[in-house]
Coordinates of C-alpha atoms in Angstrom, one line a residue:
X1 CA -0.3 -3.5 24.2
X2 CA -3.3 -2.2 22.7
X3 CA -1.5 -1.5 18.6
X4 CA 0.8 -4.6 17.2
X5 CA 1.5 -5.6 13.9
X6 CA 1.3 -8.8 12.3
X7 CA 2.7 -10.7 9.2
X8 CA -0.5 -12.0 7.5
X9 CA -0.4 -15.7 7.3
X10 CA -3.8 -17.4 8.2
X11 CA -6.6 -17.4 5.9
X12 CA -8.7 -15.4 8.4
X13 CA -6.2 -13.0 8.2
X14 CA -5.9 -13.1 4.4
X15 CA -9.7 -12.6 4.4
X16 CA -9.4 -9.5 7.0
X17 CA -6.7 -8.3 4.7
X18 CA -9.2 -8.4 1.4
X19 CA -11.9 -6.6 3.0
X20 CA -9.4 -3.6 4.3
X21 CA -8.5 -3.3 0.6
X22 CA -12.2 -3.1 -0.7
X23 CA -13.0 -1.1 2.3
X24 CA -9.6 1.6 1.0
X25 CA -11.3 2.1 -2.5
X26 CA -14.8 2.8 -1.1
X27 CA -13.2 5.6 1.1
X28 CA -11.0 6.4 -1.8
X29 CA -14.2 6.6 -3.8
X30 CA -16.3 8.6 -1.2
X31 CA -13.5 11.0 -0.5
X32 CA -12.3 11.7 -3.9
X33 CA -15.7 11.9 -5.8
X34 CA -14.1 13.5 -8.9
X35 CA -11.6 11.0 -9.5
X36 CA -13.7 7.7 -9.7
X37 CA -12.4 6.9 -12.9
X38 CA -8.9 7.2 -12.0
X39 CA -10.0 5.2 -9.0
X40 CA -11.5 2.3 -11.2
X41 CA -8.4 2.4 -14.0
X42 CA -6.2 2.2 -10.8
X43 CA -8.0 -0.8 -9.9
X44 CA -9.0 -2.9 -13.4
X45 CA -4.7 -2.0 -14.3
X46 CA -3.5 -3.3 -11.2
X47 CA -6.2 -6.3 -11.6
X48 CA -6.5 -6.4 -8.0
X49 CA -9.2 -9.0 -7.7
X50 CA -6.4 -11.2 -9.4
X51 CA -4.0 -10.2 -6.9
X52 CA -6.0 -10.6 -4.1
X53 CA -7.3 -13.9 -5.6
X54 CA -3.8 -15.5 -5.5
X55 CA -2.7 -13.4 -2.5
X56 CA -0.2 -16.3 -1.3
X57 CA 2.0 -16.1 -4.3
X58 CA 1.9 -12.2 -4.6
X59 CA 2.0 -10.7 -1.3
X60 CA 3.9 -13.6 0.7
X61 CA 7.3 -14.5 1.4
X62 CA 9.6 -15.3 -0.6
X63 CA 7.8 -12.5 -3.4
X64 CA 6.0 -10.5 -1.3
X65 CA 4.5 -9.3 2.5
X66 CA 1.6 -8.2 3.6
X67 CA 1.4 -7.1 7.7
X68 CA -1.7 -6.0 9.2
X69 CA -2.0 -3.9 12.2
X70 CA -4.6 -4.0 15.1
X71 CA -5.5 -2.4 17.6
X72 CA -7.1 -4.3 20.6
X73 CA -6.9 -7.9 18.3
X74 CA -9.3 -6.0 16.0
X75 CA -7.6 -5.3 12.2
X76 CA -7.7 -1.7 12.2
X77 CA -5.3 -1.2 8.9
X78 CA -2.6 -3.0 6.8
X79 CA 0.3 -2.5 4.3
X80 CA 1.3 -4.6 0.9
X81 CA 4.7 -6.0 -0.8
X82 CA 4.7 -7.1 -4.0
X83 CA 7.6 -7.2 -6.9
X84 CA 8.3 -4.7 -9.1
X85 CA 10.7 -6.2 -11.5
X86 CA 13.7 -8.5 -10.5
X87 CA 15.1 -6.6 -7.5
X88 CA 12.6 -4.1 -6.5
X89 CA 9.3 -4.1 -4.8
X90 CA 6.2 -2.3 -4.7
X91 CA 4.8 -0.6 -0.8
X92 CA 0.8 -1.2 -2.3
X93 CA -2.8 0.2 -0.7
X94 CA -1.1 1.2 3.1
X95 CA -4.5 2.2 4.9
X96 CA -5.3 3.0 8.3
X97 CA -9.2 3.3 9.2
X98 CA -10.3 6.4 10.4
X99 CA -10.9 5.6 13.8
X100 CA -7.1 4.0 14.4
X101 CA -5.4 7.1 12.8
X102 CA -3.2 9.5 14.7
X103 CA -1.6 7.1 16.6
X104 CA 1.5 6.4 14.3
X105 CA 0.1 2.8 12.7
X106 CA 0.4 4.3 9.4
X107 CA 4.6 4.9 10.2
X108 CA 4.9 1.5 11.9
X109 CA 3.6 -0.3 8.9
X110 CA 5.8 2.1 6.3
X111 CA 8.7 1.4 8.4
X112 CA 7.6 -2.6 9.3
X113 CA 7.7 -3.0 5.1
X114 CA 10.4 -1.4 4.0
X115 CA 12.1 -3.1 7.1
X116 CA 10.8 -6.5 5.5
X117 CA 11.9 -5.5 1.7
X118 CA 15.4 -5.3 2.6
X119 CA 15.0 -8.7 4.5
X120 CA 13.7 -10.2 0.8
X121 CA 16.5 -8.8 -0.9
X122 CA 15.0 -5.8 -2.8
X123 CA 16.8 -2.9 -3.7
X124 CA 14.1 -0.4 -4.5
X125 CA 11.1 0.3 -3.3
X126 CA 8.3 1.7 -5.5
X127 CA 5.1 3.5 -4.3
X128 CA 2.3 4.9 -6.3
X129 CA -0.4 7.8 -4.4
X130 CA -3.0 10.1 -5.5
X131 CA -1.8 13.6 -5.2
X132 CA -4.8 15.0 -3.1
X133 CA -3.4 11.8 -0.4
X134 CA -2.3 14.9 1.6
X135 CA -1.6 12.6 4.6
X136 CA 0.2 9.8 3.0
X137 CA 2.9 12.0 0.8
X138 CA 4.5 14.0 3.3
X139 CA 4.7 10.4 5.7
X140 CA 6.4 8.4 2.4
X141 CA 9.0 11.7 2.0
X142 CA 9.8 11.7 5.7
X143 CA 10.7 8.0 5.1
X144 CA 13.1 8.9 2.4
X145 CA 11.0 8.5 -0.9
X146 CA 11.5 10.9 -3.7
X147 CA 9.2 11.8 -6.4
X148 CA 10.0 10.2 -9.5
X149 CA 8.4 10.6 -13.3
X150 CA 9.9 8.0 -15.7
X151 CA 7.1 7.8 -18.3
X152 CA 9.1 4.4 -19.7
X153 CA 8.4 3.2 -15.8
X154 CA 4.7 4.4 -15.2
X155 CA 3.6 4.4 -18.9
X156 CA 2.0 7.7 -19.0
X157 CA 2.0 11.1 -17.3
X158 CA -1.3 11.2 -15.0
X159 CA -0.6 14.0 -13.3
X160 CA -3.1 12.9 -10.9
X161 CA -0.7 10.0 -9.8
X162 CA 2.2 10.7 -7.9
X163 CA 5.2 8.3 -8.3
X164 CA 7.8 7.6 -5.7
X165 CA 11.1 5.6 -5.0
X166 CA 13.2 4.7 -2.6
X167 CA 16.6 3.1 -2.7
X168 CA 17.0 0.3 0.3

């Protein structure tokens, strides 16, 4: 089978993990020109150096998942968990490299996680995306996420962000 997807577990599959998230803000960055501060907030507010830092306790069982997918044995794109709160989670930095793309690994992994948030317990699952992501968006609504603005939730009303929920 030349796609599968994995829970990540080893530490070389930890560190292929942390370079697919470095390597989703460079093309973030290099796609959306116009938006690197966004980009950077994004980044220093979700502290994700921190997260990836002590990626055991945040994106591993019994908090969090993190599945990778490859294509051929080589990582080709992955998908995050993390809490949100008490019971619900957060679906973080789902990115498929260029080359694997159109060949449904983007669904698989959205489907793989929200499988493996109701397996944790969670009851909602929370999603942030840029709204020029013109490929992600309509995938998360075809999964059954709505649009949701809740300024008491996101803490502001960057129009630029698009926030999403999905009851599990």
């Amino acid at each position: 089978m030349p796609n599968r997807i994995i829970k990540v577990r080893r530490a070389e599959e930890v560190d292929a993990v942390r370079g697919l998230v470095w390597e989703f803000f460079d093309v973030m960055r290099e796609r959306y020109p116009d938006m690197l501060q966004t980009i950077d907030d994004y980044i220093a507010e979700q502290n994700i150096a921190g997260e990836l830092e002590h990626f055991g306790k945040v994106f591993m069982p019994p908090l969090g998942e993190c599945l990778m997918a490859l294509r051929r044995d080589v990582p080709v794109g992955m998908i995050m968990l993390k809490p949100h709160g008490h019971t619900d989670c957060e679906m973080n930095r789902m990115y498929v490299r260029e080359g694997a793309r159109g060949h449904g690994i983007g669904r698989q992994l959205s489907e793989d996680i929200i499988r493996e948030a109701r397996a944790l317990g969670y009851q909602t699952m929370w999603l942030d995306a840029l709204y020029r992501h013109v490929e992600a968006i309509p995938l998360y609504e075809s999964l059954g996420f709505k649009r949701h603005t809740d300024p008491d939730v996101f803490g502001g009303d960057d129009k630029r962000i698009i926030h999403m929920r999905m009851k599990l």
